[in-house]
């Protein structure tokens, strides 16, 4: 590869960062990092009516959360309008663009006539300058649009990094509007000027943009620009085979943060949606960068699989230091309005419960027993806190009030209680769990109890 690798992600700030865009960002980032190149963030905010600063902030927050660090940007298209106008002026001067004065009514009539003749509706080139052609008289009071003078013959061909060779005939493409009547440049045009100015070497994006690519290539050629390579990644599908959308659950990256997923897990999972490295399923960021050379991108769409994401997340959680888990749990409790600190006790709680959880939110659900009131379900109380067990619970409570508060001594007090009352652990432990922890199953009860303040345990056993 001779050209310096420069990739970009170019979200439109009309909403949060969608999982599909995050995956494209990840691929673009990993590809740039693999080649020691640059990754650029560009905000495509020319849809002024729908773009918001809040969306920009959210996009940047999501990129930071995923640690997709960019080397340049964010660049904003709305700050580059002068540059687009400059390029348009140059194209007009050189003849690769021209003014078109068709009114909307004329265009409608044109399309209707084409349909009536059984033709595909397209701009008929009536304002396109040709040598020897007499153009219509410029009408009064009709603001002009500016159209790109697309080649009429030949094909546009590119070797897509994902889909392989793609060829589109120029006859399929009409003369695209690059500047609207009010002088604002259009989307396809801005992308071209940006990719050119930013010296983008590889455009990796969703395959909903395949139809734009031949138009963009033609404009780049007219400008004498080097062409980037293109890679169009198939959409992510929901479990029902439709394009992944809100209907299928959360599609905003930051909702996953709030739901207790870890950035390392998201990176790992998203990378595998549409890319593979042999049979490898679990890998870290550095490994991904080392492997991601632009090959093995899948041609067919990947399906979102929430269970698999949970599996990856659980794996990442298992490998995390308890201190980091505790920090994640603090964040989860903060979202629930409970203020905690990631102290040593919280870290020990994480160590005891983490194997049971796929997300930090689940871990916080478990640890709720230590920080908020528990409300055992009536059926659990009825099933486990039976008349036979109640006296034993009372005497255990008395013992617990007087012993050293550590796991070993708590276990010994339970054994003594069982012996005194002629009970077995599977009778006592579930009853204790229901009353103290609010659920009949937990990790080893002595380890769980040890982490409670003694008074909390005693008060939850008070009314047996
Ligand atoms: N702004 C476009 C989008 O959000 C991206 C265009 C591109 O990558 O070329 O879909």
CSV table of C-alpha atoms and ligand atoms in Angstrom, one decimal:
chain,number,residue,atom,x,y,z
A,1,UNK,CA,0.0,0.0,0.0
A,2,UNK,CA,1.6,3.2,-1.1
A,3,UNK,CA,-0.9,5.8,0.0
A,4,UNK,CA,-1.1,6.7,3.7
A,5,UNK,CA,-4.1,4.9,5.1
A,6,UNK,CA,-6.7,7.5,6.2
A,7,UNK,CA,-10.2,6.5,7.1
A,8,UNK,CA,-13.1,8.4,8.5
A,9,UNK,CA,-16.4,8.0,10.2
A,10,UNK,CA,-19.0,10.5,9.0
A,11,UNK,CA,-22.1,10.4,11.1
A,12,UNK,CA,-25.0,12.7,10.7
A,13,UNK,CA,-25.9,14.2,14.0
A,14,UNK,CA,-29.6,13.6,13.8
A,15,UNK,CA,-29.7,11.2,16.7
A,16,UNK,CA,-27.5,9.0,19.0
A,17,UNK,CA,-24.7,6.8,17.6
A,18,UNK,CA,-26.4,3.8,16.1
A,19,UNK,CA,-24.9,0.4,16.5
A,20,UNK,CA,-24.5,0.1,12.7
A,21,UNK,CA,-22.5,3.4,12.6
A,22,UNK,CA,-20.5,2.3,15.6
A,23,UNK,CA,-19.5,-0.9,13.8
A,24,UNK,CA,-18.5,1.1,10.7
A,25,UNK,CA,-16.5,3.4,13.0
A,26,UNK,CA,-14.8,0.4,14.6
A,27,UNK,CA,-13.9,-1.1,11.2
A,28,UNK,CA,-12.5,2.2,10.0
A,29,UNK,CA,-10.6,2.8,13.2
A,30,UNK,CA,-9.2,-0.7,13.4
A,31,UNK,CA,-8.1,-0.6,9.7
A,32,UNK,CA,-6.4,2.8,10.2
A,33,UNK,CA,-4.7,1.6,13.4
A,34,UNK,CA,-3.6,-1.7,11.7
A,35,UNK,CA,-1.8,0.3,9.0
A,36,UNK,CA,-0.5,2.9,11.3
A,37,UNK,CA,-2.7,5.5,9.5
A,38,UNK,CA,-5.2,8.1,10.6
A,39,UNK,CA,-8.8,8.0,11.6
A,40,UNK,CA,-10.9,11.1,11.2
A,41,UNK,CA,-14.3,12.1,12.7
A,42,UNK,CA,-16.5,14.2,10.4
A,43,UNK,CA,-19.9,15.4,11.4
A,44,UNK,CA,-22.2,15.6,8.4
A,45,UNK,CA,-24.5,18.3,9.6
A,46,UNK,CA,-25.8,19.8,6.4
A,47,UNK,CA,-29.4,18.6,7.2
A,48,UNK,CA,-29.8,21.6,9.4
A,49,UNK,CA,-33.4,21.0,10.3
A,50,UNK,CA,-32.6,17.6,11.9
A,51,UNK,CA,-29.0,18.1,13.2
A,52,UNK,CA,-28.5,19.0,16.9
A,53,UNK,CA,-25.6,19.8,19.1
A,54,UNK,CA,-27.0,17.2,21.6
A,55,UNK,CA,-26.6,14.5,19.0
A,56,UNK,CA,-23.0,15.7,18.2
A,57,UNK,CA,-22.3,15.5,22.0
A,58,UNK,CA,-23.8,12.0,22.2
A,59,UNK,CA,-21.8,10.8,19.2
A,60,UNK,CA,-18.6,12.1,20.7
A,61,UNK,CA,-19.4,10.5,24.1
A,62,UNK,CA,-20.1,7.2,22.4
A,63,UNK,CA,-16.8,7.3,20.5
A,64,UNK,CA,-15.0,8.1,23.7
A,65,UNK,CA,-16.8,5.3,25.6
A,66,UNK,CA,-15.8,2.8,22.9
A,67,UNK,CA,-12.3,4.4,22.9
A,68,UNK,CA,-12.3,4.9,19.2
A,69,UNK,CA,-9.8,7.7,19.3
A,70,UNK,CA,-9.6,9.9,16.2
A,71,UNK,CA,-6.5,11.7,15.0
A,72,UNK,CA,-8.3,14.6,13.3
A,73,UNK,CA,-11.7,16.3,13.8
A,74,UNK,CA,-14.4,16.6,14.5
A,75,UNK,CA,-14.8,18.4,11.2
A,76,UNK,CA,-18.2,20.0,10.6
A,77,UNK,CA,-19.5,20.2,7.1
A,78,UNK,CA,-21.5,23.4,8.0
A,79,UNK,CA,-18.2,25.1,8.6
A,80,UNK,CA,-16.9,24.2,5.2
A,81,UNK,CA,-19.6,25.8,3.0
A,82,UNK,CA,-17.1,28.3,1.6
A,83,UNK,CA,-14.9,25.5,0.5
A,84,UNK,CA,-17.8,23.6,-1.2
A,85,UNK,CA,-18.8,26.9,-3.0
A,86,UNK,CA,-15.2,27.4,-4.1
A,87,UNK,CA,-15.1,23.9,-5.7
A,88,UNK,CA,-18.5,24.4,-7.3
A,89,UNK,CA,-17.3,27.7,-8.9
A,90,UNK,CA,-14.3,25.9,-10.2
A,91,UNK,CA,-16.4,23.1,-11.7
A,92,UNK,CA,-18.7,25.7,-13.3
A,93,UNK,CA,-15.7,27.4,-14.8
A,94,UNK,CA,-14.3,24.1,-16.1
A,95,UNK,CA,-17.6,22.9,-17.5
A,96,UNK,CA,-18.0,19.8,-15.2
A,97,UNK,CA,-21.0,21.5,-13.7
A,98,UNK,CA,-23.8,23.7,-15.1
A,99,UNK,CA,-26.8,25.7,-14.0
A,100,UNK,CA,-30.2,24.2,-14.5
A,101,UNK,CA,-33.3,26.4,-14.4
A,102,UNK,CA,-36.0,23.8,-14.5
A,103,UNK,CA,-38.9,24.6,-12.1
A,104,UNK,CA,-40.3,21.9,-9.9
A,105,UNK,CA,-43.4,21.8,-12.2
A,106,UNK,CA,-41.2,21.3,-15.3
A,107,UNK,CA,-39.4,18.4,-13.6
A,108,UNK,CA,-42.7,16.8,-12.6
A,109,UNK,CA,-44.0,17.1,-16.1
A,110,UNK,CA,-40.7,15.6,-17.4
A,111,UNK,CA,-41.0,12.6,-15.1
A,112,UNK,CA,-44.6,12.1,-15.9
A,113,UNK,CA,-44.0,12.1,-19.6
A,114,UNK,CA,-41.1,9.6,-19.2
A,115,UNK,CA,-43.3,7.3,-17.1
A,116,UNK,CA,-46.1,7.6,-19.7
A,117,UNK,CA,-43.5,6.4,-22.3
A,118,UNK,CA,-42.5,3.5,-20.0
A,119,UNK,CA,-39.1,5.0,-19.3
A,120,UNK,CA,-37.3,5.4,-16.1
A,121,UNK,CA,-37.7,8.9,-14.8
A,122,UNK,CA,-34.5,10.9,-15.0
A,123,UNK,CA,-33.3,14.4,-15.7
A,124,UNK,CA,-33.3,14.8,-19.5
A,125,UNK,CA,-30.3,17.1,-19.7
A,126,UNK,CA,-32.2,20.0,-21.1
A,127,UNK,CA,-29.8,22.6,-19.5
A,128,UNK,CA,-26.7,20.5,-20.0
A,129,UNK,CA,-24.3,22.3,-22.3
A,130,UNK,CA,-23.1,20.3,-25.3
A,131,UNK,CA,-21.1,21.6,-28.2
A,132,UNK,CA,-23.4,22.9,-30.9
A,133,UNK,CA,-26.5,22.7,-28.6
A,134,UNK,CA,-28.6,25.8,-28.1
A,135,UNK,CA,-29.7,26.0,-24.5
A,136,UNK,CA,-33.1,27.4,-23.5
A,137,UNK,CA,-33.4,31.1,-22.6
A,138,UNK,CA,-32.6,31.7,-18.9
A,139,UNK,CA,-36.0,32.4,-17.3
A,140,UNK,CA,-36.6,35.3,-15.0
A,141,UNK,CA,-37.0,34.7,-11.2
A,142,UNK,CA,-36.1,31.0,-11.3
A,143,UNK,CA,-33.2,30.3,-9.0
A,144,UNK,CA,-30.8,27.8,-10.6
A,145,UNK,CA,-29.7,24.5,-9.2
A,146,UNK,CA,-26.2,23.4,-10.2
A,147,UNK,CA,-25.9,19.9,-11.7
A,148,UNK,CA,-22.9,17.8,-12.1
A,149,UNK,CA,-22.2,16.9,-15.7
A,150,UNK,CA,-22.0,13.2,-15.4
A,151,UNK,CA,-20.3,11.2,-18.2
A,152,UNK,CA,-22.9,9.8,-20.6
A,153,UNK,CA,-20.9,6.8,-21.8
A,154,UNK,CA,-18.9,4.1,-20.2
A,155,UNK,CA,-19.1,2.5,-16.8
A,156,UNK,CA,-18.0,3.2,-13.3
A,157,UNK,CA,-16.2,0.2,-11.8
A,158,UNK,CA,-14.6,-0.2,-8.4
A,159,UNK,CA,-13.3,-3.2,-6.5
A,160,UNK,CA,-15.2,-3.1,-3.3
A,161,UNK,CA,-13.3,-4.2,-0.2
A,162,UNK,CA,-16.4,-6.2,0.9
A,163,UNK,CA,-18.5,-6.9,-2.2
A,164,UNK,CA,-15.8,-7.4,-4.9
A,165,UNK,CA,-16.0,-5.7,-8.3
A,166,UNK,CA,-19.0,-3.5,-8.9
A,167,UNK,CA,-19.8,-1.9,-12.2
A,168,UNK,CA,-22.5,0.6,-12.9
A,169,UNK,CA,-23.2,2.0,-16.3
A,170,UNK,CA,-23.2,5.8,-16.6
A,171,UNK,CA,-26.4,5.5,-18.5
A,172,UNK,CA,-28.0,4.7,-15.1
A,173,UNK,CA,-26.8,8.0,-13.6
A,174,UNK,CA,-28.3,11.3,-14.4
A,175,UNK,CA,-26.9,14.7,-13.8
A,176,UNK,CA,-26.9,15.0,-10.0
A,177,UNK,CA,-27.8,18.3,-8.3
A,178,UNK,CA,-24.8,19.4,-6.4
A,179,UNK,CA,-26.1,22.8,-5.2
A,180,UNK,CA,-29.7,23.6,-4.3
A,181,UNK,CA,-31.6,26.7,-5.4
A,182,UNK,CA,-30.7,28.4,-2.1
A,183,UNK,CA,-27.0,27.8,-2.8
A,184,UNK,CA,-26.5,25.0,-0.2
A,185,UNK,CA,-24.5,22.1,-1.5
A,186,UNK,CA,-26.0,18.6,-1.5
A,187,UNK,CA,-25.0,15.6,0.5
A,188,UNK,CA,-23.1,13.6,-2.2
A,189,UNK,CA,-21.1,16.6,-3.2
A,190,UNK,CA,-20.0,17.5,0.3
A,191,UNK,CA,-18.9,13.9,0.9
A,192,UNK,CA,-16.8,14.0,-2.2
A,193,UNK,CA,-15.1,17.3,-1.4
A,194,UNK,CA,-14.4,16.2,2.2
A,195,UNK,CA,-13.0,12.8,1.2
A,196,UNK,CA,-10.8,14.6,-1.3
A,197,UNK,CA,-9.6,17.4,1.0
A,198,UNK,CA,-9.1,15.0,3.9
A,199,UNK,CA,-7.2,12.6,1.7
A,200,UNK,CA,-9.3,9.7,2.7
A,201,UNK,CA,-7.7,6.5,1.3
A,202,UNK,CA,-10.4,4.0,2.3
A,203,UNK,CA,-14.1,4.7,2.7
A,204,UNK,CA,-15.7,2.0,4.8
A,205,UNK,CA,-19.5,2.6,5.2
A,206,UNK,CA,-22.9,0.9,5.2
A,207,UNK,CA,-24.0,-0.6,1.9
A,208,UNK,CA,-27.0,1.7,1.9
A,209,UNK,CA,-24.4,4.0,0.3
A,210,UNK,CA,-23.5,1.7,-2.7
A,211,UNK,CA,-25.7,3.7,-5.0
A,212,UNK,CA,-24.0,7.0,-4.1
A,213,UNK,CA,-20.5,5.6,-4.9
A,214,UNK,CA,-20.5,5.7,-8.7
A,215,UNK,CA,-21.8,9.3,-8.5
A,216,UNK,CA,-19.1,10.2,-6.0
A,217,UNK,CA,-16.4,8.5,-8.1
A,218,UNK,CA,-17.5,10.5,-11.2
A,219,UNK,CA,-17.3,13.8,-9.3
A,220,UNK,CA,-13.9,12.9,-7.8
A,221,UNK,CA,-12.6,12.1,-11.3
A,222,UNK,CA,-13.9,15.4,-12.7
A,223,UNK,CA,-12.0,17.1,-9.9
A,224,UNK,CA,-8.8,15.2,-10.8
A,225,UNK,CA,-8.8,13.7,-7.3
A,226,UNK,CA,-7.3,10.3,-6.3
A,227,UNK,CA,-10.0,7.8,-5.7
A,228,UNK,CA,-10.3,6.1,-2.3
A,229,UNK,CA,-10.9,2.4,-2.0
A,230,UNK,CA,-14.5,1.7,-1.0
A,231,UNK,CA,-15.8,-1.0,1.3
A,232,UNK,CA,-19.6,-1.3,1.8
A,233,UNK,CA,-20.5,-3.3,4.8
A,234,UNK,CA,-23.9,-5.0,4.8
A,235,UNK,CA,-26.5,-3.8,7.3
A,236,UNK,CA,-27.0,-5.4,10.7
A,237,UNK,CA,-30.2,-7.3,10.8
A,238,UNK,CA,-32.5,-7.9,13.7
A,239,UNK,CA,-33.4,-11.5,14.8
A,240,UNK,CA,-36.4,-11.4,12.4
A,241,UNK,CA,-34.3,-10.6,9.4
A,242,UNK,CA,-35.3,-6.9,9.1
A,243,UNK,CA,-32.8,-4.1,9.3
A,244,UNK,CA,-31.9,-3.6,13.0
A,245,UNK,CA,-34.1,-0.9,14.5
A,246,UNK,CA,-35.5,0.3,17.8
A,247,UNK,CA,-38.3,-2.3,17.3
A,248,UNK,CA,-35.6,-4.9,18.1
A,249,UNK,CA,-34.4,-3.2,21.3
A,250,UNK,CA,-31.7,-0.7,22.0
A,251,UNK,CA,-29.8,0.5,19.0
A,252,UNK,CA,-28.0,3.4,20.6
A,253,UNK,CA,-24.5,2.7,21.7
A,254,UNK,CA,-24.9,4.7,24.9
A,255,UNK,CA,-27.9,2.7,25.9
A,256,UNK,CA,-25.6,-0.3,26.1
A,257,UNK,CA,-23.4,1.6,28.4
A,258,UNK,CA,-26.3,2.4,30.6
A,259,UNK,CA,-27.4,-1.2,30.6
A,260,UNK,CA,-24.1,-2.3,32.0
A,261,UNK,CA,-22.2,-3.5,28.9
A,262,UNK,CA,-18.5,-2.9,28.8
A,263,UNK,CA,-16.7,-1.2,25.9
A,264,UNK,CA,-14.3,-4.1,25.4
A,265,UNK,CA,-17.3,-6.4,25.0
A,266,UNK,CA,-19.0,-4.1,22.6
A,267,UNK,CA,-15.9,-3.8,20.5
A,268,UNK,CA,-15.4,-7.6,20.5
A,269,UNK,CA,-19.0,-8.3,19.6
A,270,UNK,CA,-19.4,-5.6,17.0
A,271,UNK,CA,-16.2,-6.6,15.3
A,272,UNK,CA,-17.6,-10.1,14.8
A,273,UNK,CA,-20.8,-8.7,13.2
A,274,UNK,CA,-19.6,-8.9,9.6
A,275,UNK,CA,-15.9,-9.7,10.0
A,276,UNK,CA,-14.1,-12.8,11.2
A,277,UNK,CA,-10.6,-14.1,12.0
A,278,UNK,CA,-10.9,-17.8,11.7
A,279,UNK,CA,-12.9,-19.2,14.5
A,280,UNK,CA,-11.8,-16.6,17.0
A,281,UNK,CA,-14.7,-15.2,19.0
A,282,UNK,CA,-13.1,-13.6,22.0
A,283,UNK,CA,-10.4,-11.1,21.6
A,284,UNK,CA,-9.3,-7.7,22.8
A,285,UNK,CA,-8.8,-4.4,21.1
A,286,UNK,CA,-5.1,-4.9,20.4
A,287,UNK,CA,-5.7,-8.3,18.9
A,288,UNK,CA,-8.4,-6.8,16.7
A,289,UNK,CA,-6.0,-4.1,15.4
A,290,UNK,CA,-3.3,-6.7,14.7
A,291,UNK,CA,-5.8,-8.8,12.7
A,292,UNK,CA,-7.9,-6.2,11.0
A,293,UNK,CA,-6.3,-5.9,7.5
A,294,UNK,CA,-9.5,-5.3,5.6
A,295,UNK,CA,-9.9,-8.9,4.5
A,296,UNK,CA,-12.6,-11.3,5.7
A,297,UNK,CA,-15.4,-8.8,5.7
A,298,UNK,CA,-18.6,-10.7,5.2
A,299,UNK,CA,-20.7,-10.1,2.1
A,300,UNK,CA,-23.9,-11.2,3.7
A,301,UNK,CA,-25.6,-9.3,6.5
A,302,UNK,CA,-25.0,-10.3,10.1
A,303,UNK,CA,-27.8,-10.7,12.6
A,304,UNK,CA,-27.9,-9.1,16.0
A,305,UNK,CA,-27.7,-11.7,18.7
A,306,UNK,CA,-28.3,-10.3,22.2
A,307,UNK,CA,-27.5,-13.7,23.9
A,308,UNK,CA,-24.1,-13.7,22.2
A,309,UNK,CA,-23.4,-10.1,23.3
A,310,UNK,CA,-24.2,-11.2,26.9
A,311,UNK,CA,-21.9,-14.1,26.6
A,312,UNK,CA,-19.0,-11.9,25.4
A,313,UNK,CA,-19.8,-9.3,28.1
A,314,UNK,CA,-19.9,-12.0,30.8
A,315,UNK,CA,-16.5,-13.2,29.6
A,316,UNK,CA,-15.1,-9.6,29.8
A,317,UNK,CA,-16.5,-9.1,33.2
A,318,UNK,CA,-14.9,-12.3,34.5
A,319,UNK,CA,-11.5,-11.1,33.4
A,320,UNK,CA,-11.8,-7.7,34.9
A,321,UNK,CA,-10.2,-6.6,38.2
A,322,UNK,CA,-12.7,-6.3,41.0
A,323,UNK,CA,-11.8,-2.7,41.4
A,324,UNK,CA,-12.9,-1.9,37.8
A,325,UNK,CA,-16.1,-3.9,38.3
A,326,UNK,CA,-16.8,-1.9,41.4
A,327,UNK,CA,-16.4,1.3,39.5
A,328,UNK,CA,-18.9,0.0,37.0
A,329,UNK,CA,-21.3,-0.9,39.7
A,330,UNK,CA,-21.0,2.5,41.3
A,331,UNK,CA,-22.1,4.0,37.9
A,332,UNK,CA,-25.0,1.5,37.8
A,333,UNK,CA,-26.2,2.5,41.2
A,334,UNK,CA,-25.8,6.2,40.4
A,335,UNK,CA,-28.2,5.6,37.5
A,336,UNK,CA,-30.6,4.2,40.1
A,337,UNK,CA,-30.1,7.2,42.4
A,338,UNK,CA,-28.0,5.4,44.9
A,339,UNK,CA,-24.6,6.9,45.7
A,340,UNK,CA,-21.8,4.5,46.5
A,341,UNK,CA,-18.0,4.4,46.4
A,342,UNK,CA,-15.9,1.7,44.8
A,343,UNK,CA,-14.4,0.8,48.2
A,344,UNK,CA,-12.8,-2.5,49.2
A,345,UNK,CA,-16.1,-3.9,50.5
A,346,UNK,CA,-17.8,-3.2,47.2
A,347,UNK,CA,-14.9,-4.9,45.4
A,348,UNK,CA,-15.4,-8.0,47.5
A,349,UNK,CA,-19.1,-8.0,46.7
A,350,UNK,CA,-18.2,-7.9,43.0
A,351,UNK,CA,-15.8,-10.8,43.5
A,352,UNK,CA,-18.6,-12.9,45.1
A,353,UNK,CA,-21.3,-12.2,42.6
A,354,UNK,CA,-19.6,-11.6,39.2
A,355,UNK,CA,-19.7,-15.1,37.9
A,356,UNK,CA,-23.5,-15.0,37.9
A,357,UNK,CA,-23.8,-11.9,35.8
A,358,UNK,CA,-23.8,-11.0,32.1
A,359,UNK,CA,-23.8,-7.3,32.7
A,360,UNK,CA,-22.9,-4.7,35.3
A,361,UNK,CA,-26.7,-4.0,35.6
A,362,UNK,CA,-27.2,-7.6,36.6
A,363,UNK,CA,-24.4,-7.3,39.1
A,364,UNK,CA,-26.0,-4.2,40.5
A,365,UNK,CA,-29.3,-6.0,40.7
A,366,UNK,CA,-27.6,-8.6,42.9
A,367,UNK,CA,-25.8,-6.1,45.0
A,368,UNK,CA,-29.0,-4.2,45.6
A,369,UNK,CA,-29.6,-6.5,48.7
A,370,UNK,CA,-26.7,-4.7,50.4
A,371,UNK,CA,-27.9,-1.1,49.7
A,372,UNK,CA,-31.6,-1.0,49.4
A,373,UNK,CA,-34.5,-2.7,51.3
A,374,UNK,CA,-35.3,-6.2,50.1
A,375,UNK,CA,-38.9,-7.3,49.6
A,376,UNK,CA,-39.0,-11.1,49.6
A,377,UNK,CA,-41.8,-12.6,47.5
A,378,UNK,CA,-44.6,-14.0,49.5
A,379,UNK,CA,-44.3,-17.4,47.8
A,380,UNK,CA,-40.6,-17.6,48.7
A,381,UNK,CA,-41.4,-16.8,52.3
A,382,UNK,CA,-44.2,-19.4,52.3
A,383,UNK,CA,-42.0,-22.0,50.7
A,384,UNK,CA,-38.8,-21.6,52.8
A,385,UNK,CA,-39.5,-19.7,56.0
A,386,UNK,CA,-41.6,-22.6,57.4
A,387,UNK,CA,-42.7,-23.2,61.0
A,388,UNK,CA,-40.0,-25.9,61.3
A,389,UNK,CA,-37.2,-23.4,60.4
A,390,UNK,CA,-38.4,-20.3,62.3
A,391,UNK,CA,-37.0,-21.3,65.7
A,392,UNK,CA,-33.6,-22.1,64.1
A,393,UNK,CA,-33.6,-18.7,62.4
A,394,UNK,CA,-34.3,-17.1,65.8
A,395,UNK,CA,-31.4,-18.9,67.5
A,396,UNK,CA,-29.1,-18.2,64.6
A,397,UNK,CA,-30.0,-14.6,64.9
A,398,UNK,CA,-29.0,-14.7,68.6
A,399,UNK,CA,-25.7,-16.3,67.7
A,400,UNK,CA,-24.9,-13.9,64.9
A,401,UNK,CA,-25.5,-11.0,67.3
A,402,UNK,CA,-22.6,-12.2,69.4
A,403,UNK,CA,-19.9,-13.6,67.2
A,404,UNK,CA,-16.9,-12.2,65.3
A,405,UNK,CA,-18.2,-11.0,61.9
A,406,UNK,CA,-16.3,-13.1,59.4
A,407,UNK,CA,-17.2,-15.8,57.0
A,408,UNK,CA,-15.6,-18.7,59.0
A,409,UNK,CA,-17.3,-17.7,62.2
A,410,UNK,CA,-20.7,-17.2,60.5
A,411,UNK,CA,-20.4,-20.7,58.9
A,412,UNK,CA,-19.6,-22.2,62.3
A,413,UNK,CA,-22.6,-20.4,63.9
A,414,UNK,CA,-24.8,-21.9,61.2
A,415,UNK,CA,-23.5,-25.4,61.8
A,416,UNK,CA,-24.1,-25.2,65.5
A,417,UNK,CA,-27.7,-24.0,64.8
A,418,UNK,CA,-28.3,-26.9,62.5
A,419,UNK,CA,-27.0,-29.3,65.1
A,420,UNK,CA,-29.1,-27.8,67.8
A,421,UNK,CA,-32.3,-27.9,65.8
A,422,UNK,CA,-31.7,-31.1,64.0
A,423,UNK,CA,-32.0,-29.4,60.6
A,424,UNK,CA,-30.0,-29.6,57.3
A,425,UNK,CA,-28.3,-26.8,55.5
A,426,UNK,CA,-30.8,-27.0,52.5
A,427,UNK,CA,-33.6,-26.1,55.0
A,428,UNK,CA,-31.9,-23.3,56.8
A,429,UNK,CA,-29.9,-21.6,54.1
A,430,UNK,CA,-32.8,-20.8,51.7
A,431,UNK,CA,-34.8,-19.4,54.5
A,432,UNK,CA,-32.0,-17.2,55.5
A,433,UNK,CA,-31.4,-16.1,52.0
A,434,UNK,CA,-35.1,-15.2,51.4
A,435,UNK,CA,-35.2,-13.0,54.5
A,436,UNK,CA,-31.8,-11.4,54.3
A,437,UNK,CA,-31.1,-11.3,50.6
A,438,UNK,CA,-34.7,-11.2,49.2
A,439,UNK,CA,-34.1,-14.3,47.1
A,440,UNK,CA,-33.8,-18.0,47.7
A,441,UNK,CA,-30.6,-18.5,45.8
A,442,UNK,CA,-27.3,-16.8,46.2
A,443,UNK,CA,-23.6,-17.7,46.2
A,444,UNK,CA,-22.3,-19.3,49.3
A,445,UNK,CA,-24.3,-17.9,52.1
A,446,UNK,CA,-21.5,-17.3,54.6
A,447,UNK,CA,-19.6,-15.3,52.0
A,448,UNK,CA,-22.7,-13.3,51.2
A,449,UNK,CA,-23.6,-12.6,54.8
A,450,UNK,CA,-20.1,-11.5,55.7
A,451,UNK,CA,-20.4,-8.5,53.4
A,452,UNK,CA,-23.5,-7.2,55.1
A,453,UNK,CA,-23.3,-4.9,58.1
A,454,UNK,CA,-24.2,-7.2,61.0
A,455,UNK,CA,-27.1,-4.9,62.0
A,456,UNK,CA,-28.7,-5.2,58.7
A,457,UNK,CA,-28.8,-9.0,58.9
A,458,UNK,CA,-30.1,-8.9,62.4
A,459,UNK,CA,-32.9,-6.5,61.6
A,460,UNK,CA,-33.9,-8.5,58.5
A,461,UNK,CA,-34.2,-11.6,60.8
A,462,UNK,CA,-36.0,-9.7,63.5
A,463,UNK,CA,-39.6,-10.7,62.9
A,464,UNK,CA,-39.2,-14.4,62.3
B,1,LIG,N1,-23.4,10.6,6.9
B,1,LIG,C1,-23.6,9.3,6.3
B,1,LIG,C2,-24.4,8.4,7.2
B,1,LIG,O1,-24.5,8.8,8.4
B,1,LIG,C3,-22.2,8.6,6.1
B,1,LIG,C4,-21.8,8.8,4.7
B,1,LIG,C5,-20.5,8.1,4.4
B,1,LIG,O2,-19.9,7.4,5.2
B,1,LIG,O3,-20.0,8.4,3.3
B,1,LIG,O4,-24.9,7.4,6.8
